[in-house]
Amino acid sequence: MDVVTLSRLQFFLTISFHFIFVSISIGLSWWLVVFELSGWKKKDGEVYVQIAKFFSKIFAITFITGTATGIVMEFQIGMNWAGYSKFSGDVFGPLLAAEGLIAFFMESSFLGLYLFGRNKVSRSIHLLSIFMVSAGSTISAFWILTANSWQQTPAGFVINNGRVELTNFMDVIFNPSTFQRFFHTIDATLITGTFFATGIASYLLKNDRRVDEAKTILRFTIITGLILCVLQVMPIGHEHAKQVALTQPEKFAVLEAVQETQSHAPFVLFGIPSDTPSGLKMSVKIPSLLSIITFGDAEATIKGINDFPSDEVPPRLIPFITFRTMVVLGMYFILITGYGVIQLFRGKLFNGKGFLRLLVWSAPLPIIASQLGWIAAEVGRHPWIIYRVMKTAEGATLTLPAVNVLTTLIMFAILYSFIGGLYVYLIKREINQWT
């Protein structure tokens, strides 16, 4: 493989592994706020305090792992993507600096107060500390997602002397896809944290451990999970899809397998992208549905793949499959949480051992869905590292020997396998000790 492909694979490995812990920690931090607040308000809130104490240990392990894996990203951008760093540093640098100086220090500082301040500071200050941790992690995500959104829909700059120069920082921050990507991703992290907590509670309840705490967690998470999953489809997912159709039509055409520009564009339920004239094999389509759900009008025109220069069309198979698998998982999340809510109000949720087992096995699925969505978004941006400004190959460090990148890629794979195994071991140990 060439150095560009290897650098892309290495970036994929490191950032996808890092994002596992980011998505769990953001979602779990807000659940800590909920349980700490519930324990703080109620006179008989001991059960909430016990839940918060347990999840604070899980959160600490996750936060430390996420921080350690995140440091790699900063160095990798400079080493493997020197062309990109030199070209866009005037815009990209301030966004990363804002993430570190405004958000990361904020969440790190208050995390220490939260973890070590219980019974040493007032309950109000202790509650405030976990709120600041959650707010800090969410703001941190905002800056990172702003940087990624700028790559997808760049704004607020000019190109002068072969490099990007900042002209309007507010246009950079609030570029055309920032809000859609931020709400879509944050809701995904909340769903991840919710399913994570639901899985742990179901495991405890299935094994008759910490029954009161497990029931309390499930009452909160199963209802909230349903609300978050429905919101992810409408309006959040819909608005994000509409934004992609307007600002990155090549990506939208690939995601939805639209070959020819047309009104009454069909929605593809199933198909295999190919080089045939239709662009799909074994396709199952619903006429006009894509135009309707995207723009609310069957007459709305969707631009097809054939109307873009062939060297600017993203790969077809990976975005198409990952996007649809993510959508299928999203529908599954609505069904399983909806069924759980029904069982809760029927008084049968806590006794259904089979359903509790299903909730346990479903706990990691939102992480997989998030990873698939990210793959669809990033591969769908190809061949651009900055959309319609700079191609990916131009941003890579071409003087870097491919064998060096391959060596570090293998080392990262081995190291992350160890870290991932250690993380699972520590989480299982904390769950088994909470008896």
Short mmCIF file of C-alpha atoms in Angstrom, two decimals:
data_model
loop_
_atom_site.label_atom_id
_atom_site.label_comp_id
_atom_site.label_asym_id
_atom_site.label_seq_id
_atom_site.Cartn_x
_atom_site.Cartn_y
_atom_site.Cartn_z
CA MET A 1 0.00 0.00 0.00
CA ASP A 2 1.07 3.61 -0.54
CA VAL A 3 1.75 6.03 2.29
CA VAL A 4 -1.55 7.91 1.80
CA THR A 5 -3.68 4.75 2.18
CA LEU A 6 -1.65 3.59 5.19
CA SER A 7 -1.95 7.02 6.84
CA ARG A 8 -5.71 6.94 6.30
CA LEU A 9 -5.94 3.45 7.82
CA GLN A 10 -3.86 4.53 10.80
CA PHE A 11 -6.01 7.61 11.35
CA PHE A 12 -9.12 5.45 11.08
CA LEU A 13 -7.78 3.02 13.70
CA THR A 14 -6.70 5.62 16.23
CA ILE A 15 -9.71 7.94 16.01
CA SER A 16 -12.32 5.16 15.91
CA PHE A 17 -10.76 3.54 18.99
CA HIS A 18 -10.59 6.90 20.77
CA PHE A 19 -14.22 7.70 19.96
CA ILE A 20 -15.43 4.56 21.77
CA PHE A 21 -14.44 6.11 25.10
CA VAL A 22 -15.53 9.61 24.13
CA SER A 23 -19.06 8.48 23.31
CA ILE A 24 -19.40 6.44 26.53
CA SER A 25 -17.96 9.18 28.76
CA ILE A 26 -20.13 12.03 27.41
CA GLY A 27 -23.33 9.99 27.73
CA LEU A 28 -22.39 8.59 31.13
CA SER A 29 -21.41 12.02 32.52
CA TRP A 30 -24.92 13.35 31.96
CA TRP A 31 -26.38 10.27 33.67
CA LEU A 32 -24.14 11.06 36.65
CA VAL A 33 -25.70 14.53 36.73
CA VAL A 34 -29.18 12.95 36.74
CA PHE A 35 -28.44 10.49 39.54
CA GLU A 36 -26.48 12.97 41.67
CA LEU A 37 -29.32 15.50 41.29
CA SER A 38 -31.91 12.84 42.21
CA GLY A 39 -29.92 11.90 45.31
CA TRP A 40 -29.39 15.53 46.22
CA LYS A 41 -33.11 16.45 46.05
CA LYS A 42 -34.62 13.41 47.78
CA LYS A 43 -34.39 12.75 51.52
CA ASP A 44 -34.37 9.00 50.83
CA GLY A 45 -31.94 9.37 47.98
CA GLU A 46 -29.36 6.85 49.19
CA VAL A 47 -30.08 4.51 46.26
CA TYR A 48 -29.26 7.32 43.81
CA VAL A 49 -26.04 8.13 45.69
CA GLN A 50 -24.98 4.48 45.49
CA ILE A 51 -25.69 4.45 41.75
CA ALA A 52 -23.69 7.65 41.28
CA LYS A 53 -20.76 6.30 43.28
CA PHE A 54 -20.67 3.17 41.11
CA PHE A 55 -20.94 4.98 37.79
CA SER A 56 -18.32 7.55 38.88
CA LYS A 57 -15.76 4.69 38.98
CA ILE A 58 -16.83 3.50 35.52
CA PHE A 59 -16.66 7.07 34.25
CA ALA A 60 -13.16 7.63 35.68
CA ILE A 61 -11.81 4.51 33.95
CA THR A 62 -13.44 5.55 30.67
CA PHE A 63 -12.27 9.17 30.89
CA ILE A 64 -8.64 8.21 31.56
CA THR A 65 -8.63 5.71 28.68
CA GLY A 66 -10.21 8.26 26.34
CA THR A 67 -7.69 10.94 27.30
CA ALA A 68 -4.72 8.62 26.76
CA THR A 69 -5.94 7.54 23.32
CA GLY A 70 -6.85 11.11 22.34
CA ILE A 71 -3.34 12.49 22.79
CA VAL A 72 -2.23 10.40 19.82
CA MET A 73 -4.54 12.31 17.50
CA GLU A 74 -2.83 15.67 17.93
CA PHE A 75 0.59 14.26 17.06
CA GLN A 76 -0.73 12.18 14.18
CA ILE A 77 -2.24 15.18 12.39
CA GLY A 78 1.14 16.91 12.40
CA MET A 79 3.24 13.86 11.51
CA ASN A 80 1.12 11.99 8.95
CA TRP A 81 -0.76 14.99 7.55
CA ALA A 82 1.90 17.69 7.40
CA GLY A 83 0.62 19.05 4.08
CA TYR A 84 -2.83 19.53 5.55
CA SER A 85 -1.46 21.05 8.78
CA LYS A 86 0.67 23.57 6.88
CA PHE A 87 -2.15 24.46 4.50
CA SER A 88 -4.99 24.83 7.04
CA GLY A 89 -3.21 25.54 10.34
CA ASP A 90 -4.55 29.11 10.45
CA VAL A 91 -8.09 27.74 10.80
CA PHE A 92 -7.67 24.22 12.18
CA GLY A 93 -5.17 25.19 14.88
CA PRO A 94 -7.39 27.69 16.75
CA LEU A 95 -10.26 25.18 16.81
CA LEU A 96 -8.09 22.50 18.42
CA ALA A 97 -6.60 25.07 20.80
CA ALA A 98 -10.07 26.17 21.87
CA GLU A 99 -10.96 22.55 22.60
CA GLY A 100 -7.94 22.14 24.84
CA LEU A 101 -7.93 25.53 26.59
CA ILE A 102 -11.66 26.10 27.03
CA ALA A 103 -13.18 22.63 27.37
CA PHE A 104 -10.67 19.91 28.23
CA PHE A 105 -9.06 21.81 31.12
CA MET A 106 -12.54 22.63 32.42
CA GLU A 107 -13.72 19.02 32.51
CA SER A 108 -10.40 17.71 33.83
CA SER A 109 -10.25 20.24 36.69
CA PHE A 110 -13.79 19.65 37.87
CA LEU A 111 -13.44 15.86 37.48
CA GLY A 112 -10.83 15.87 40.24
CA LEU A 113 -13.18 17.83 42.50
CA TYR A 114 -16.02 15.42 41.73
CA LEU A 115 -14.09 12.17 42.22
CA PHE A 116 -12.27 13.21 45.41
CA GLY A 117 -14.63 15.84 46.82
CA ARG A 118 -17.54 13.65 47.97
CA ASN A 119 -18.21 14.39 51.68
CA LYS A 120 -15.34 16.90 51.64
CA VAL A 121 -17.17 19.78 49.92
CA SER A 122 -20.83 20.76 50.17
CA ARG A 123 -23.34 18.65 48.23
CA SER A 124 -24.16 21.65 46.06
CA ILE A 125 -20.53 22.16 45.07
CA HIS A 126 -20.15 18.42 44.45
CA LEU A 127 -23.24 18.40 42.21
CA LEU A 128 -21.94 21.49 40.41
CA SER A 129 -18.62 19.74 39.77
CA ILE A 130 -20.13 16.82 37.82
CA PHE A 131 -22.34 19.26 35.90
CA MET A 132 -19.22 21.20 34.88
CA VAL A 133 -17.53 17.94 33.83
CA SER A 134 -20.50 17.07 31.62
CA ALA A 135 -20.72 20.59 30.20
CA GLY A 136 -16.96 20.60 29.57
CA SER A 137 -17.02 17.27 27.73
CA THR A 138 -19.94 18.45 25.59
CA ILE A 139 -18.20 21.75 24.77
CA SER A 140 -15.05 19.78 23.97
CA ALA A 141 -17.05 17.72 21.50
CA PHE A 142 -18.44 20.94 20.00
CA TRP A 143 -14.97 22.26 19.09
CA ILE A 144 -13.84 18.94 17.63
CA LEU A 145 -17.03 18.60 15.62
CA THR A 146 -16.66 22.20 14.46
CA ALA A 147 -13.20 21.34 13.12
CA ASN A 148 -14.58 18.30 11.32
CA SER A 149 -17.57 20.26 10.01
CA TRP A 150 -15.23 22.89 8.59
CA GLN A 151 -13.51 20.13 6.61
CA GLN A 152 -16.92 19.04 5.31
CA THR A 153 -18.35 22.50 4.59
CA PRO A 154 -15.47 25.02 4.76
CA ALA A 155 -16.21 28.72 5.30
CA GLY A 156 -14.63 31.91 6.71
CA PHE A 157 -11.28 31.83 4.88
CA VAL A 158 -9.36 32.78 1.77
CA ILE A 159 -6.43 31.04 0.11
CA ASN A 160 -3.36 33.25 -0.05
CA ASN A 161 0.23 32.24 -0.87
CA GLY A 162 -0.76 28.59 -1.05
CA ARG A 163 -2.34 28.37 2.38
CA VAL A 164 -5.62 29.05 4.12
CA GLU A 165 -5.95 32.42 5.88
CA LEU A 166 -8.69 33.10 8.38
CA THR A 167 -11.10 35.91 7.48
CA ASN A 168 -14.06 35.32 9.81
CA PHE A 169 -13.77 33.01 12.82
CA MET A 170 -17.52 33.02 13.44
CA ASP A 171 -18.11 31.74 9.89
CA VAL A 172 -15.59 28.99 10.58
CA ILE A 173 -17.33 27.98 13.83
CA PHE A 174 -20.86 28.21 12.51
CA ASN A 175 -20.19 26.75 9.07
CA PRO A 176 -23.16 25.19 7.23
CA SER A 177 -22.92 21.76 8.91
CA THR A 178 -21.76 22.50 12.49
CA PHE A 179 -25.10 22.42 14.27
CA GLN A 180 -26.48 19.41 12.37
CA ARG A 181 -23.32 17.36 13.03
CA PHE A 182 -23.09 18.50 16.68
CA PHE A 183 -26.66 17.57 17.63
CA HIS A 184 -26.49 14.31 15.64
CA THR A 185 -23.27 13.24 17.37
CA ILE A 186 -24.17 14.42 20.88
CA ASP A 187 -27.49 12.60 20.70
CA ALA A 188 -25.56 9.50 19.58
CA THR A 189 -23.29 9.78 22.65
CA LEU A 190 -26.32 10.15 24.93
CA ILE A 191 -27.82 7.02 23.36
CA THR A 192 -24.50 5.21 23.83
CA GLY A 193 -24.30 6.18 27.50
CA THR A 194 -27.94 5.23 28.00
CA PHE A 195 -27.55 1.77 26.45
CA PHE A 196 -24.31 1.31 28.40
CA ALA A 197 -26.09 2.00 31.70
CA THR A 198 -29.10 -0.07 30.61
CA GLY A 199 -26.88 -3.04 29.80
CA ILE A 200 -25.18 -2.92 33.21
CA ALA A 201 -28.50 -2.58 35.04
CA SER A 202 -29.98 -5.48 33.06
CA TYR A 203 -26.96 -7.65 33.85
CA LEU A 204 -27.29 -6.91 37.57
CA LEU A 205 -31.04 -7.52 37.57
CA LYS A 206 -30.72 -10.74 35.60
CA ASN A 207 -28.29 -12.03 38.23
CA ASP A 208 -30.33 -10.70 41.21
CA ARG A 209 -27.63 -8.26 42.27
CA ARG A 210 -28.24 -4.72 43.47
CA VAL A 211 -31.89 -5.14 42.57
CA ASP A 212 -33.12 -1.78 43.90
CA GLU A 213 -30.38 0.16 42.13
CA ALA A 214 -30.77 -1.84 38.89
CA LYS A 215 -34.53 -1.23 38.78
CA THR A 216 -34.01 2.48 39.41
CA ILE A 217 -31.47 2.74 36.58
CA LEU A 218 -33.73 0.88 34.15
CA ARG A 219 -36.75 3.05 34.95
CA PHE A 220 -34.72 6.11 33.95
CA THR A 221 -32.79 4.75 30.99
CA ILE A 222 -35.41 2.73 29.12
CA ILE A 223 -37.77 5.73 28.83
CA THR A 224 -35.00 8.21 28.09
CA GLY A 225 -33.49 5.81 25.55
CA LEU A 226 -36.72 5.69 23.57
CA ILE A 227 -36.98 9.50 23.52
CA LEU A 228 -33.35 9.94 22.44
CA CYS A 229 -33.64 7.31 19.67
CA VAL A 230 -36.81 8.84 18.23
CA LEU A 231 -35.22 12.31 18.31
CA GLN A 232 -32.21 10.92 16.45
CA VAL A 233 -34.47 10.06 13.53
CA MET A 234 -36.74 13.11 13.62
CA PRO A 235 -35.79 15.92 13.63
CA ILE A 236 -32.03 15.47 14.15
CA GLY A 237 -31.22 12.81 11.54
CA HIS A 238 -33.62 14.28 9.00
CA GLU A 239 -32.10 17.76 9.27
CA HIS A 240 -28.58 16.35 8.96
CA ALA A 241 -29.51 14.37 5.84
CA LYS A 242 -31.14 17.46 4.34
CA GLN A 243 -27.98 19.48 5.04
CA VAL A 244 -25.82 16.84 3.31
CA ALA A 245 -28.13 16.86 0.28
CA LEU A 246 -27.76 20.66 -0.01
CA THR A 247 -24.06 21.11 0.80
CA GLN A 248 -22.40 17.81 -0.25
CA PRO A 249 -24.62 16.43 -3.03
CA GLU A 250 -22.00 13.88 -4.21
CA LYS A 251 -21.96 12.28 -0.78
CA PHE A 252 -25.76 12.29 -0.60
CA ALA A 253 -26.03 10.69 -4.05
CA VAL A 254 -23.64 7.91 -2.99
CA LEU A 255 -25.32 7.35 0.38
CA GLU A 256 -28.73 7.06 -1.29
CA ALA A 257 -27.49 5.38 -4.50
CA VAL A 258 -28.98 8.02 -6.80
CA GLN A 259 -27.45 7.37 -10.22
CA GLU A 260 -29.38 9.82 -12.42
CA THR A 261 -30.52 13.34 -11.53
CA GLN A 262 -34.27 13.11 -11.06
CA SER A 263 -37.40 14.31 -9.34
CA HIS A 264 -39.57 11.65 -7.68
CA ALA A 265 -36.29 10.05 -6.54
CA PRO A 266 -36.89 6.58 -5.06
CA PHE A 267 -35.72 5.48 -1.63
CA VAL A 268 -33.56 2.35 -1.83
CA LEU A 269 -34.55 -0.22 0.79
CA PHE A 270 -31.96 -2.70 -0.42
CA GLY A 271 -29.35 -2.94 -3.14
CA ILE A 272 -25.72 -3.64 -3.96
CA PRO A 273 -23.80 -0.75 -5.60
CA SER A 274 -22.26 -1.79 -8.91
CA ASP A 275 -20.93 -0.46 -12.20
CA THR A 276 -24.13 -1.38 -14.07
CA PRO A 277 -26.04 1.43 -15.82
CA SER A 278 -28.55 1.55 -12.96
CA GLY A 279 -25.73 1.57 -10.39
CA LEU A 280 -27.47 -1.06 -8.26
CA LYS A 281 -27.96 -4.82 -8.28
CA MET A 282 -30.92 -6.59 -6.66
CA SER A 283 -32.43 -3.23 -5.71
CA VAL A 284 -35.70 -2.74 -3.85
CA LYS A 285 -37.00 0.84 -4.13
CA ILE A 286 -39.98 2.90 -3.01
CA PRO A 287 -40.83 5.47 -5.74
CA SER A 288 -40.62 9.19 -4.84
CA LEU A 289 -39.93 8.51 -1.16
CA LEU A 290 -36.39 9.95 -1.12
CA SER A 291 -37.55 13.28 -2.57
CA ILE A 292 -40.41 13.38 -0.07
CA ILE A 293 -38.45 12.55 3.12
CA THR A 294 -35.53 14.82 2.15
CA PHE A 295 -37.33 17.95 0.95
CA GLY A 296 -41.00 17.22 1.71
CA ASP A 297 -41.87 17.33 -1.99
CA ALA A 298 -42.06 14.46 -4.49
CA GLU A 299 -41.19 16.94 -7.26
CA ALA A 300 -37.90 17.87 -5.55
CA THR A 301 -34.85 17.05 -7.67
CA ILE A 302 -32.00 14.92 -6.31
CA LYS A 303 -28.72 15.25 -8.21
CA GLY A 304 -27.33 11.90 -9.38
CA ILE A 305 -23.82 10.43 -9.41
CA ASN A 306 -23.56 10.68 -13.21
CA ASP A 307 -23.67 14.49 -13.07
CA PHE A 308 -20.46 14.82 -11.03
CA PRO A 309 -16.88 14.53 -12.37
CA SER A 310 -15.88 10.88 -11.97
CA ASP A 311 -12.71 11.80 -10.05
CA GLU A 312 -14.77 13.71 -7.45
CA VAL A 313 -17.30 10.96 -6.66
CA PRO A 314 -16.67 9.13 -3.35
CA PRO A 315 -16.33 5.33 -3.21
CA ARG A 316 -19.81 3.86 -3.53
CA LEU A 317 -19.90 0.59 -1.60
CA ILE A 318 -18.58 1.55 1.87
CA PRO A 319 -20.70 4.70 2.47
CA PHE A 320 -23.83 2.99 1.11
CA ILE A 321 -23.51 -0.10 3.33
CA THR A 322 -22.33 1.65 6.50
CA PHE A 323 -25.05 4.31 6.25
CA ARG A 324 -27.82 1.73 5.82
CA THR A 325 -26.52 -0.51 8.58
CA MET A 326 -26.48 2.51 10.89
CA VAL A 327 -30.09 3.30 9.97
CA VAL A 328 -31.16 -0.33 10.57
CA LEU A 329 -29.49 -0.26 14.00
CA GLY A 330 -31.27 3.01 14.75
CA MET A 331 -34.64 1.43 13.96
CA TYR A 332 -33.70 -1.53 16.20
CA PHE A 333 -32.92 0.86 19.06
CA ILE A 334 -36.40 2.41 18.78
CA LEU A 335 -38.06 -1.03 18.73
CA ILE A 336 -36.15 -2.44 21.70
CA THR A 337 -36.57 0.66 23.89
CA GLY A 338 -40.23 1.00 22.82
CA TYR A 339 -40.88 -2.61 23.82
CA GLY A 340 -39.02 -1.99 27.08
CA VAL A 341 -41.23 1.01 27.90
CA ILE A 342 -44.36 -1.05 27.22
CA GLN A 343 -43.07 -3.83 29.49
CA LEU A 344 -42.21 -1.25 32.17
CA PHE A 345 -45.75 0.12 32.29
CA ARG A 346 -47.15 -3.45 32.22
CA GLY A 347 -44.98 -4.23 35.26
CA LYS A 348 -43.10 -7.02 33.42
CA LEU A 349 -39.79 -5.34 32.52
CA PHE A 350 -37.85 -6.49 35.58
CA ASN A 351 -38.92 -10.15 35.35
CA GLY A 352 -38.27 -10.84 31.67
CA LYS A 353 -34.92 -12.61 31.83
CA GLY A 354 -34.76 -13.08 28.06
CA PHE A 355 -35.40 -9.40 27.36
CA LEU A 356 -32.88 -8.36 30.03
CA ARG A 357 -30.32 -10.61 28.33
CA LEU A 358 -31.12 -8.89 25.01
CA LEU A 359 -30.55 -5.49 26.63
CA VAL A 360 -27.16 -6.66 27.89
CA TRP A 361 -26.09 -7.78 24.41
CA SER A 362 -27.46 -4.57 22.87
CA ALA A 363 -25.30 -2.33 25.08
CA PRO A 364 -22.37 -1.98 22.62
CA LEU A 365 -24.53 -1.59 19.49
CA PRO A 366 -24.82 2.24 19.67
CA ILE A 367 -21.01 2.39 19.61
CA ILE A 368 -21.03 0.32 16.43
CA ALA A 369 -23.76 2.53 14.93
CA SER A 370 -21.73 5.66 15.71
CA GLN A 371 -18.64 4.19 14.10
CA LEU A 372 -20.61 3.24 10.97
CA GLY A 373 -22.07 6.73 10.73
CA TRP A 374 -18.62 8.26 11.03
CA ILE A 375 -17.24 5.95 8.32
CA ALA A 376 -20.12 6.91 6.00
CA ALA A 377 -19.45 10.61 6.62
CA GLU A 378 -15.69 10.46 6.17
CA VAL A 379 -15.43 8.03 3.25
CA GLY A 380 -18.30 9.98 1.68
CA ARG A 381 -16.06 13.10 1.80
CA HIS A 382 -13.37 11.38 -0.24
CA PRO A 383 -11.41 12.44 -2.32
CA TRP A 384 -11.39 15.69 -0.34
CA ILE A 385 -9.67 16.31 2.99
CA ILE A 386 -11.19 19.81 2.80
CA TYR A 387 -14.29 19.65 0.64
CA ARG A 388 -13.63 21.10 -2.84
CA VAL A 389 -10.50 22.87 -1.52
CA MET A 390 -7.82 20.24 -0.89
CA LYS A 391 -7.64 16.58 -1.85
CA THR A 392 -6.65 13.94 0.69
CA ALA A 393 -3.50 12.93 -1.16
CA GLU A 394 -2.31 16.57 -1.11
CA GLY A 395 -2.59 16.71 2.68
CA ALA A 396 -0.54 13.60 3.48
CA THR A 397 3.13 13.59 4.42
CA LEU A 398 4.47 12.05 1.22
CA THR A 399 8.09 12.04 2.42
CA LEU A 400 7.16 9.60 5.19
CA PRO A 401 8.33 6.06 4.28
CA ALA A 402 5.36 3.73 3.88
CA VAL A 403 7.11 1.03 5.92
CA ASN A 404 7.31 3.40 8.88
CA VAL A 405 3.57 4.06 8.76
CA LEU A 406 2.87 0.34 8.40
CA THR A 407 5.07 -0.43 11.41
CA THR A 408 3.34 2.14 13.62
CA LEU A 409 -0.05 0.97 12.34
CA ILE A 410 0.72 -2.58 13.49
CA MET A 411 2.05 -1.27 16.82
CA PHE A 412 -1.12 0.76 17.37
CA ALA A 413 -3.25 -2.31 16.60
CA ILE A 414 -1.35 -4.39 19.18
CA LEU A 415 -1.31 -1.62 21.79
CA TYR A 416 -5.00 -0.81 21.38
CA SER A 417 -5.92 -4.49 21.61
CA PHE A 418 -4.18 -4.55 24.99
CA ILE A 419 -5.80 -1.29 26.14
CA GLY A 420 -9.23 -2.45 24.98
CA GLY A 421 -8.86 -5.76 26.79
CA LEU A 422 -7.68 -3.99 29.93
CA TYR A 423 -10.63 -1.59 29.78
CA VAL A 424 -13.15 -4.44 29.50
CA TYR A 425 -11.43 -6.24 32.39
CA LEU A 426 -11.56 -3.17 34.64
CA ILE A 427 -15.22 -2.46 33.84
CA LYS A 428 -16.21 -6.11 34.51
CA ARG A 429 -14.26 -6.02 37.77
CA GLU A 430 -16.09 -2.89 38.95
CA ILE A 431 -19.47 -4.41 38.05
CA ASN A 432 -18.73 -7.69 39.83
CA GLN A 433 -17.43 -5.86 42.91
CA TRP A 434 -20.63 -3.79 43.15
CA THR A 435 -22.54 -6.45 45.09
#
